[in-house]
């Protein structure tokens, strides 16, 4: 994962005493971190606690973050170590399925493995279906642009070159696509109570 | 064509917003919970598309982290502190930068000097006077003058009587613990920081101090740690010959 300028910006703001900037990093990465930790800690509530601790650990160590690597990669390692420490302290190693396979690359392969309860599938399926249906209903140019951004990870400039259109058009299409998906996602999320 | 804030937010999610527009939007984002929720959802859409969300109970731990952060001291960027040559070549400098700088500056901050109360003086600075060379803390000219005072039950700083050249710099905010009984601030002239802990209950450990003489330097370690830890850190401080000969 490459370095993100917005992440660096938020890190530097935090390092200047702006704790709210760190809040934005938490909001951005909390889903990924919780689900990463759920590879190690099966219990959902424990995973949330460990994720919270991981973010606090990251905050405390932020001055040691060498900005030549991606913030998420650094955060990822902290989260893994926090999860391992949790298991070690609770003597819960029996719960670990993939302790020795903690590379970021293998992350997505195992994502769904540990949380496959019917209840979770139901919620997951509902939201996934909502998002995917909304994307499929998008006009083709919006859908293509959003996919190039989110799935292929292309920059706006790269997308503009691929689609042979101005960067402003790319920017606008991605926003319109997200806005359309958000229109159906937002009310759905409002009906899902947080269970932390 | 001018972008709307929502469109800018979408660009920010993609790291495609720059300069003043980005600064402005981040400031808006920090203040506006609705915008933060949108920031969350835009990231979630991407995570769903990439199948990077395994559990859609959608936990929001950000508020819990944020609450806990309020009890945390502000973190600092160490580069700003390493101004002195003699610290740069030190290998394995595994101590907090704030502790290093306090040791360098050699501020005498004695908990006993600090009193609390609505109308009373809360913290006094006294300059060491025992330091030498470039590492002296300049005369603060404040004597026993109070520079910190309660304002409506909130500890604040009277900027009128802060020593000339000193101001709240990297930490233009106060850090409170959950009970609101202790606060911390750092005052600096841009190079030399001075840390102030204001602790209403004298049973907190945030204002522990360890102090010793080393090769003509006074080492003072102040921090949120036990005396044993502070002593260990203080004993780890090295003053190279190069610094001693200055």
Short mmCIF file of C-alpha atoms in Angstrom, two decimals:
data_model
loop_
_atom_site.label_atom_id
_atom_site.label_comp_id
_atom_site.label_asym_id
_atom_site.label_seq_id
_atom_site.Cartn_x
_atom_site.Cartn_y
_atom_site.Cartn_z
CA UNK A 1 0.00 0.00 0.00
CA UNK A 2 1.50 3.32 -1.03
CA UNK A 3 1.92 6.35 1.10
CA UNK A 4 -1.17 8.49 1.42
CA UNK A 5 -0.71 12.25 1.55
CA UNK A 6 -3.93 12.72 3.48
CA UNK A 7 -2.79 10.18 6.06
CA UNK A 8 0.54 11.94 6.41
CA UNK A 9 -1.23 15.25 6.70
CA UNK A 10 -3.44 13.91 9.49
CA UNK A 11 -0.46 12.31 11.23
CA UNK A 12 1.45 15.59 11.16
CA UNK A 13 -1.54 17.49 12.45
CA UNK A 14 -1.78 15.00 15.31
CA UNK A 15 1.89 15.49 16.01
CA UNK A 16 1.21 19.18 16.38
CA UNK A 17 -1.28 18.49 19.14
CA UNK A 18 -4.46 18.15 17.06
CA UNK A 19 -6.14 15.06 18.47
CA UNK A 20 -9.17 15.44 16.25
CA UNK A 21 -6.99 14.77 13.25
CA UNK A 22 -6.26 11.37 14.74
CA UNK A 23 -10.02 10.80 15.15
CA UNK A 24 -10.32 11.03 11.37
CA UNK A 25 -7.66 8.38 10.94
CA UNK A 26 -9.55 6.14 13.36
CA UNK A 27 -12.77 6.66 11.43
CA UNK A 28 -11.02 5.92 8.19
CA UNK A 29 -9.35 2.69 9.27
CA UNK A 30 -11.48 1.27 12.06
CA UNK A 31 -13.37 -1.26 9.91
CA UNK A 32 -10.20 -2.64 8.39
CA UNK A 33 -8.43 -2.80 11.73
CA UNK A 34 -11.30 -4.47 13.56
CA UNK A 35 -11.61 -7.08 10.89
CA UNK A 36 -7.89 -7.62 10.79
CA UNK A 37 -7.96 -8.20 14.55
CA UNK A 38 -10.85 -10.60 14.15
CA UNK A 39 -8.45 -12.92 12.40
CA UNK A 40 -6.81 -13.32 15.78
CA UNK A 41 -9.53 -12.62 18.29
CA UNK A 42 -12.76 -14.35 17.44
CA UNK A 43 -14.99 -12.60 19.89
CA UNK A 44 -16.40 -9.50 18.28
CA UNK A 45 -16.45 -7.37 21.43
CA UNK A 46 -12.92 -8.39 22.34
CA UNK A 47 -11.85 -7.47 18.83
CA UNK A 48 -13.35 -4.01 19.26
CA UNK A 49 -11.53 -3.59 22.57
CA UNK A 50 -8.26 -4.69 21.04
CA UNK A 51 -8.80 -2.39 18.08
CA UNK A 52 -9.35 0.48 20.47
CA UNK A 53 -6.15 -0.39 22.28
CA UNK A 54 -4.30 -0.67 18.98
CA UNK A 55 -5.34 2.84 17.99
CA UNK A 56 -4.29 4.18 21.37
CA UNK A 57 -0.96 2.37 21.05
CA UNK A 58 -0.55 3.90 17.62
CA UNK A 59 -1.31 7.34 18.98
CA UNK A 60 1.26 6.95 21.74
CA UNK A 61 3.88 5.73 19.29
CA UNK A 62 3.06 8.20 16.57
CA UNK A 63 6.21 10.23 17.09
CA UNK A 64 8.17 7.09 16.19
CA UNK A 65 6.30 6.59 12.92
CA UNK A 66 8.87 6.84 10.13
CA UNK A 67 7.03 8.56 7.39
CA UNK A 68 8.84 6.68 4.66
CA UNK A 69 6.32 3.87 4.97
CA UNK A 70 2.55 3.94 4.62
CA UNK A 71 0.66 4.85 7.76
CA UNK A 72 -1.72 1.94 7.28
CA UNK A 73 1.12 -0.56 7.01
CA UNK A 74 2.54 0.79 10.26
CA UNK A 75 -0.88 0.74 11.90
CA UNK A 76 -1.40 -2.80 10.62
CA UNK A 77 1.70 -4.03 12.43
CA UNK A 78 0.64 -2.33 15.64
CA UNK A 79 -2.80 -3.91 15.40
CA UNK A 80 -1.33 -7.37 14.83
CA UNK A 81 1.05 -6.97 17.75
CA UNK A 82 -1.72 -5.68 19.99
CA UNK A 83 -3.89 -8.66 19.06
CA UNK A 84 -1.05 -11.09 19.74
CA UNK A 85 -0.34 -9.45 23.08
CA UNK A 86 -4.01 -9.73 23.93
CA UNK A 87 -4.02 -13.42 23.16
CA UNK A 88 -0.83 -13.95 25.04
CA UNK A 89 -2.13 -12.18 28.12
CA UNK A 90 -5.39 -14.11 28.03
CA UNK A 91 -3.78 -17.39 27.16
CA UNK A 92 -6.05 -17.76 24.22
CA UNK A 93 -3.69 -19.11 21.68
CA UNK A 94 -6.10 -21.89 20.88
CA UNK A 95 -8.30 -19.33 19.22
CA UNK A 96 -5.63 -18.42 16.74
CA UNK A 97 -6.09 -19.87 13.29
CA UNK A 98 -3.51 -18.01 11.34
CA UNK A 99 -1.08 -16.52 13.78
CA UNK A 100 1.91 -17.22 11.63
CA UNK A 101 0.38 -15.78 8.53
CA UNK A 102 0.05 -12.11 9.31
CA UNK A 103 1.22 -10.54 6.09
CA UNK A 104 -0.91 -7.80 4.70
CA UNK A 105 -1.16 -9.67 1.41
CA UNK A 106 -2.93 -12.59 2.99
CA UNK A 107 -5.36 -10.31 4.75
CA UNK A 108 -8.24 -10.37 2.30
CA UNK A 109 -7.98 -14.11 1.75
CA UNK A 110 -8.89 -14.76 5.34
CA UNK A 111 -11.21 -11.89 5.94
CA UNK A 112 -14.42 -13.78 6.00
CA UNK A 113 -13.11 -16.87 7.66
CA UNK A 114 -13.51 -16.05 11.32
CA UNK A 115 -16.75 -14.16 11.32
CA UNK A 116 -18.91 -16.52 9.39
CA UNK A 117 -21.92 -16.60 11.64
CA UNK A 118 -25.38 -16.56 10.09
CA UNK A 119 -26.15 -13.27 11.81
CA UNK A 120 -23.06 -11.63 10.40
CA UNK A 121 -23.66 -13.03 6.96
CA UNK A 122 -27.16 -11.68 7.02
CA UNK A 123 -26.03 -8.17 7.87
CA UNK A 124 -23.10 -8.37 5.54
CA UNK A 125 -25.20 -9.64 2.71
CA UNK A 126 -27.78 -6.94 3.18
CA UNK A 127 -25.26 -4.13 3.03
CA UNK A 128 -23.19 -5.73 0.31
CA UNK A 129 -26.32 -6.23 -1.75
CA UNK A 130 -27.39 -2.66 -1.18
CA UNK A 131 -24.04 -1.25 -2.20
CA UNK A 132 -23.55 -3.57 -5.15
CA UNK A 133 -27.08 -3.05 -6.43
CA UNK A 134 -26.64 0.69 -6.22
CA UNK A 135 -23.36 0.43 -8.13
CA UNK A 136 -24.94 -1.77 -10.78
CA UNK A 137 -27.70 0.78 -11.29
CA UNK A 138 -25.19 3.55 -11.93
CA UNK A 139 -24.77 4.88 -15.45
CA UNK A 140 -21.92 2.98 -17.08
CA UNK A 141 -19.46 5.90 -17.06
CA UNK A 142 -19.96 6.49 -13.32
CA UNK A 143 -19.65 2.82 -12.52
CA UNK A 144 -16.48 2.39 -14.59
CA UNK A 145 -14.86 5.43 -13.05
CA UNK A 146 -15.64 4.35 -9.51
CA UNK A 147 -14.36 0.82 -10.17
CA UNK A 148 -11.14 2.14 -11.65
CA UNK A 149 -10.67 4.17 -8.49
CA UNK A 150 -11.75 1.72 -5.80
CA UNK A 151 -10.87 -1.66 -7.27
CA UNK A 152 -7.92 -0.80 -9.47
CA UNK A 153 -6.64 1.97 -7.23
CA UNK A 154 -5.90 4.37 -10.07
CA UNK A 155 -5.33 8.03 -9.39
CA UNK A 156 -7.62 10.63 -10.94
CA UNK A 157 -4.95 11.48 -13.47
CA UNK A 158 -4.52 7.84 -14.44
CA UNK A 159 -8.27 7.39 -14.78
CA UNK A 160 -8.45 10.52 -16.94
CA UNK A 161 -5.81 9.02 -19.23
CA UNK A 162 -7.59 5.69 -19.41
CA UNK A 163 -11.00 7.19 -20.11
CA UNK A 164 -9.61 10.09 -22.14
CA UNK A 165 -11.51 12.73 -20.26
CA UNK A 166 -10.54 15.70 -18.07
CA UNK A 167 -9.57 15.12 -14.44
CA UNK A 168 -12.47 17.35 -13.41
CA UNK A 169 -14.83 14.92 -15.07
CA UNK A 170 -13.27 12.00 -13.21
CA UNK A 171 -13.61 13.87 -9.94
CA UNK A 172 -17.23 14.68 -10.63
CA UNK A 173 -18.15 11.16 -11.76
CA UNK A 174 -16.63 9.54 -8.68
CA UNK A 175 -18.46 11.94 -6.44
CA UNK A 176 -21.76 11.39 -8.24
CA UNK A 177 -21.29 7.64 -8.04
CA UNK A 178 -20.58 7.76 -4.32
CA UNK A 179 -23.44 10.14 -3.75
CA UNK A 180 -25.83 7.74 -5.48
CA UNK A 181 -24.61 4.76 -3.46
CA UNK A 182 -24.62 6.77 -0.26
CA UNK A 183 -28.22 7.72 -0.87
CA UNK A 184 -29.29 4.13 -0.26
CA UNK A 185 -26.52 3.18 2.14
CA UNK A 186 -27.07 5.99 4.62
CA UNK A 187 -30.66 5.10 5.60
CA UNK A 188 -29.71 1.44 5.86
CA UNK A 189 -26.85 2.20 8.25
CA UNK A 190 -29.10 4.36 10.35
CA UNK A 191 -31.16 1.25 11.03
CA UNK A 192 -28.15 -0.79 12.06
CA UNK A 193 -27.36 -0.19 15.69
CA UNK A 194 -23.76 -0.17 16.71
CA UNK A 195 -23.04 -3.10 18.97
CA UNK A 196 -19.88 -2.01 20.68
CA UNK B 1 -16.24 24.78 -11.81
CA UNK B 2 -16.26 25.17 -8.08
CA UNK B 3 -16.66 21.95 -6.20
CA UNK B 4 -19.17 21.50 -3.45
CA UNK B 5 -17.96 20.51 -0.01
CA UNK B 6 -19.35 17.01 -0.55
CA UNK B 7 -17.50 16.67 -3.81
CA UNK B 8 -14.35 17.90 -2.09
CA UNK B 9 -14.92 15.30 0.60
CA UNK B 10 -15.04 12.62 -2.06
CA UNK B 11 -11.75 13.94 -3.45
CA UNK B 12 -10.26 13.97 0.04
CA UNK B 13 -11.17 10.31 0.50
CA UNK B 14 -9.16 9.62 -2.65
CA UNK B 15 -6.29 11.80 -1.53
CA UNK B 16 -6.96 14.07 -4.48
CA UNK B 17 -7.55 17.32 -2.66
CA UNK B 18 -4.61 19.57 -1.97
CA UNK B 19 -3.44 22.83 -0.50
CA UNK B 20 -5.78 25.26 1.15
CA UNK B 21 -8.85 23.38 -0.01
CA UNK B 22 -7.67 20.32 1.86
CA UNK B 23 -6.77 22.29 4.98
CA UNK B 24 -10.15 23.96 4.94
CA UNK B 25 -12.06 20.73 4.45
CA UNK B 26 -10.15 18.90 7.19
CA UNK B 27 -11.00 21.74 9.55
CA UNK B 28 -14.66 21.45 8.54
CA UNK B 29 -14.56 17.70 8.88
CA UNK B 30 -13.22 17.87 12.42
CA UNK B 31 -16.10 20.11 13.44
CA UNK B 32 -18.99 18.48 11.63
CA UNK B 33 -20.23 15.03 12.77
CA UNK B 34 -22.42 14.71 9.68
CA UNK B 35 -19.43 15.21 7.46
CA UNK B 36 -17.48 12.70 9.53
CA UNK B 37 -20.27 10.16 9.06
CA UNK B 38 -20.11 10.79 5.32
CA UNK B 39 -16.30 10.38 5.42
CA UNK B 40 -16.96 7.05 7.15
CA UNK B 41 -19.52 5.90 4.59
CA UNK B 42 -17.39 6.87 1.59
CA UNK B 43 -14.58 4.74 3.00
CA UNK B 44 -17.05 1.97 3.73
CA UNK B 45 -18.26 1.94 0.13
CA UNK B 46 -14.69 1.37 -1.00
CA UNK B 47 -14.17 -1.32 1.62
CA UNK B 48 -17.34 -3.11 0.50
CA UNK B 49 -16.29 -2.95 -3.14
CA UNK B 50 -12.91 -4.39 -2.25
CA UNK B 51 -14.56 -6.94 0.02
CA UNK B 52 -12.49 -5.70 2.92
CA UNK B 53 -15.23 -5.72 5.47
CA UNK B 54 -15.94 -9.02 7.14
CA UNK B 55 -18.39 -7.99 9.79
CA UNK B 56 -21.17 -5.61 9.05
CA UNK B 57 -22.24 -5.01 12.56
CA UNK B 58 -20.35 -1.83 11.75
CA UNK B 59 -18.75 -1.10 15.05
CA UNK B 60 -17.90 2.52 15.58
CA UNK B 61 -15.06 2.62 18.05
CA UNK B 62 -13.97 6.06 16.98
CA UNK B 63 -15.87 7.76 19.80
CA UNK B 64 -14.36 5.43 22.38
CA UNK B 65 -10.89 6.09 21.04
CA UNK B 66 -11.57 9.79 20.95
CA UNK B 67 -12.71 9.77 24.57
CA UNK B 68 -9.65 7.85 25.64
CA UNK B 69 -7.43 10.22 23.69
CA UNK B 70 -8.63 13.05 25.85
CA UNK B 71 -6.74 11.44 28.71
CA UNK B 72 -3.62 11.07 26.66
CA UNK B 73 -0.82 13.55 26.59
CA UNK B 74 -0.37 15.14 23.24
CA UNK B 75 2.17 13.37 21.10
CA UNK B 76 5.01 15.31 19.67
CA UNK B 77 7.15 15.35 16.60
CA UNK B 78 10.66 14.60 17.84
CA UNK B 79 12.41 16.26 14.94
CA UNK B 80 11.38 19.60 16.31
CA UNK B 81 13.27 18.95 19.47
CA UNK B 82 16.62 17.71 18.23
CA UNK B 83 18.18 21.06 17.76
CA UNK B 84 21.37 20.40 19.65
CA UNK B 85 24.21 18.63 17.91
CA UNK B 86 25.24 16.61 20.90
CA UNK B 87 22.06 14.60 20.92
CA UNK B 88 22.07 13.63 17.27
CA UNK B 89 24.77 10.97 17.28
CA UNK B 90 23.50 9.25 20.37
CA UNK B 91 22.67 5.66 19.42
CA UNK B 92 19.62 3.90 20.76
CA UNK B 93 17.99 6.98 22.08
CA UNK B 94 14.99 5.06 23.29
CA UNK B 95 13.53 7.69 25.51
CA UNK B 96 10.70 10.05 25.01
CA UNK B 97 11.68 13.20 23.23
CA UNK B 98 9.89 15.26 25.77
CA UNK B 99 11.98 13.75 28.51
CA UNK B 100 15.15 14.39 26.56
CA UNK B 101 14.36 17.99 26.03
CA UNK B 102 13.40 18.53 29.60
CA UNK B 103 16.68 17.00 30.59
CA UNK B 104 18.48 19.27 28.15
CA UNK B 105 16.72 22.38 29.20
CA UNK B 106 17.12 21.55 32.81
CA UNK B 107 14.03 23.23 34.08
CA UNK B 108 13.56 22.82 37.76
CA UNK B 109 9.98 21.87 38.19
CA UNK B 110 9.29 20.76 41.68
CA UNK B 111 5.83 19.48 42.51
CA UNK B 112 6.02 21.16 45.84
CA UNK B 113 6.19 24.49 44.09
CA UNK B 114 2.81 23.87 42.61
CA UNK B 115 -0.31 24.64 44.52
CA UNK B 116 -3.86 24.36 43.41
CA UNK B 117 -7.01 26.20 44.16
CA UNK B 118 -9.48 28.41 42.48
CA UNK B 119 -7.82 31.63 43.45
CA UNK B 120 -4.33 30.55 44.09
CA UNK B 121 -1.22 30.38 42.08
CA UNK B 122 -1.03 27.08 40.32
CA UNK B 123 2.42 26.82 38.96
CA UNK B 124 5.62 28.73 39.28
CA UNK B 125 8.72 28.47 37.19
CA UNK B 126 12.09 28.93 38.72
CA UNK B 127 15.13 28.98 36.52
CA UNK B 128 17.89 26.63 37.37
CA UNK B 129 20.82 28.96 37.18
CA UNK B 130 23.15 26.01 37.51
CA UNK B 131 23.30 25.07 33.87
CA UNK B 132 26.07 26.10 31.58
CA UNK B 133 26.84 27.18 28.08
CA UNK B 134 24.33 26.85 25.32
CA UNK B 135 22.09 24.63 27.35
CA UNK B 136 21.12 27.17 29.95
CA UNK B 137 17.52 28.04 30.24
CA UNK B 138 17.36 31.75 29.95
CA UNK B 139 16.20 33.74 32.90
CA UNK B 140 12.45 33.53 32.79
CA UNK B 141 12.02 36.82 34.58
CA UNK B 142 8.91 35.48 36.13
CA UNK B 143 10.30 34.83 39.58
CA UNK B 144 7.42 33.56 41.59
CA UNK B 145 4.93 35.24 39.34
CA UNK B 146 1.94 33.14 38.45
CA UNK B 147 1.58 32.47 34.78
CA UNK B 148 -1.15 29.90 35.09
CA UNK B 149 -4.48 30.48 36.66
CA UNK B 150 -7.93 29.03 36.92
CA UNK B 151 -10.45 30.67 34.67
CA UNK B 152 -13.98 29.48 35.30
CA UNK B 153 -12.76 26.14 36.58
CA UNK B 154 -10.71 25.66 33.48
CA UNK B 155 -7.01 26.02 33.70
CA UNK B 156 -5.81 28.59 31.29
CA UNK B 157 -2.73 30.62 30.72
CA UNK B 158 -2.41 34.32 31.19
CA UNK B 159 -0.54 35.21 28.06
CA UNK B 160 0.13 38.71 29.30
CA UNK B 161 2.73 37.56 31.78
CA UNK B 162 4.33 34.71 29.89
CA UNK B 163 8.06 35.42 29.64
CA UNK B 164 8.97 37.41 26.58
CA UNK B 165 9.42 35.22 23.53
CA UNK B 166 7.61 32.27 25.03
CA UNK B 167 4.22 31.11 23.92
CA UNK B 168 2.11 28.02 23.62
CA UNK B 169 3.56 26.65 20.44
CA UNK B 170 3.15 23.05 19.35
CA UNK B 171 0.53 22.48 21.93
CA UNK B 172 -1.86 25.32 21.71
CA UNK B 173 -4.31 23.39 23.75
CA UNK B 174 -4.58 21.89 27.17
CA UNK B 175 -4.72 18.22 27.87
CA UNK B 176 -7.13 17.11 30.57
CA UNK B 177 -7.59 13.84 32.26
CA UNK B 178 -11.02 12.30 32.52
CA UNK B 179 -11.76 13.81 35.91
CA UNK B 180 -10.53 17.20 34.80
CA UNK B 181 -8.19 17.20 37.74
CA UNK B 182 -4.94 17.53 35.90
CA UNK B 183 -3.86 19.37 32.83
CA UNK B 184 -0.70 19.74 30.89
CA UNK B 185 0.63 22.38 28.59
CA UNK B 186 3.89 23.14 26.93
CA UNK B 187 5.22 26.61 26.55
CA UNK B 188 8.09 27.29 24.23
CA UNK B 189 10.05 30.00 22.53
CA UNK B 190 10.32 27.71 19.50
CA UNK B 191 13.43 25.93 20.69
CA UNK B 192 13.17 25.50 24.42
CA UNK B 193 10.00 23.92 25.68
CA UNK B 194 8.78 24.10 29.22
CA UNK B 195 6.21 21.60 30.39
CA UNK B 196 3.61 22.54 32.97
CA UNK B 197 1.53 19.97 34.76
CA UNK B 198 -1.33 21.25 36.84
CA UNK B 199 -2.67 18.54 39.07
CA UNK B 200 -5.55 19.25 41.37
CA UNK B 201 -5.19 16.04 43.34
CA UNK B 202 -1.69 15.59 44.54
CA UNK B 203 -1.99 11.85 44.17
CA UNK B 204 -1.43 11.80 40.42
CA UNK B 205 1.92 10.70 39.16
CA UNK B 206 2.12 12.90 36.14
CA UNK B 207 4.36 15.41 37.81
CA UNK B 208 7.03 13.05 39.04
CA UNK B 209 10.52 14.45 38.79
CA UNK B 210 13.95 12.88 38.81
CA UNK B 211 16.97 15.10 38.96
CA UNK B 212 20.71 14.59 39.14
CA UNK B 213 24.02 16.22 38.25
CA UNK B 214 26.07 14.73 35.43
CA UNK B 215 29.39 16.10 34.23
CA UNK B 216 28.43 19.63 34.99
CA UNK B 217 24.96 19.34 33.58
CA UNK B 218 21.81 19.11 35.58
CA UNK B 219 19.59 16.32 34.27
CA UNK B 220 15.92 16.73 35.10
CA UNK B 221 13.34 14.22 33.97
CA UNK B 222 9.67 15.06 34.30
CA UNK B 223 6.91 12.85 33.12
CA UNK B 224 3.93 10.61 33.42
CA UNK B 225 5.79 7.68 34.89
CA UNK B 226 6.88 6.24 38.18
CA UNK B 227 9.95 7.55 39.95
CA UNK B 228 11.71 4.29 39.16
CA UNK B 229 11.05 4.76 35.46
CA UNK B 230 12.10 8.37 35.55
CA UNK B 231 15.31 7.41 37.35
CA UNK B 232 16.04 4.76 34.71
CA UNK B 233 15.53 7.31 31.99
CA UNK B 234 17.64 9.89 33.79
CA UNK B 235 20.42 7.37 34.24
CA UNK B 236 20.26 6.61 30.52
CA UNK B 237 21.08 10.18 29.57
CA UNK B 238 24.56 10.52 28.14
CA UNK B 239 26.50 13.74 27.94
CA UNK B 240 29.25 13.17 25.39
CA UNK B 241 32.67 14.77 25.81
CA UNK B 242 31.87 17.02 22.89
CA UNK B 243 29.07 18.61 24.85
CA UNK B 244 31.10 18.87 28.04
CA UNK B 245 33.88 20.74 26.27
CA UNK B 246 31.63 23.37 24.82
#
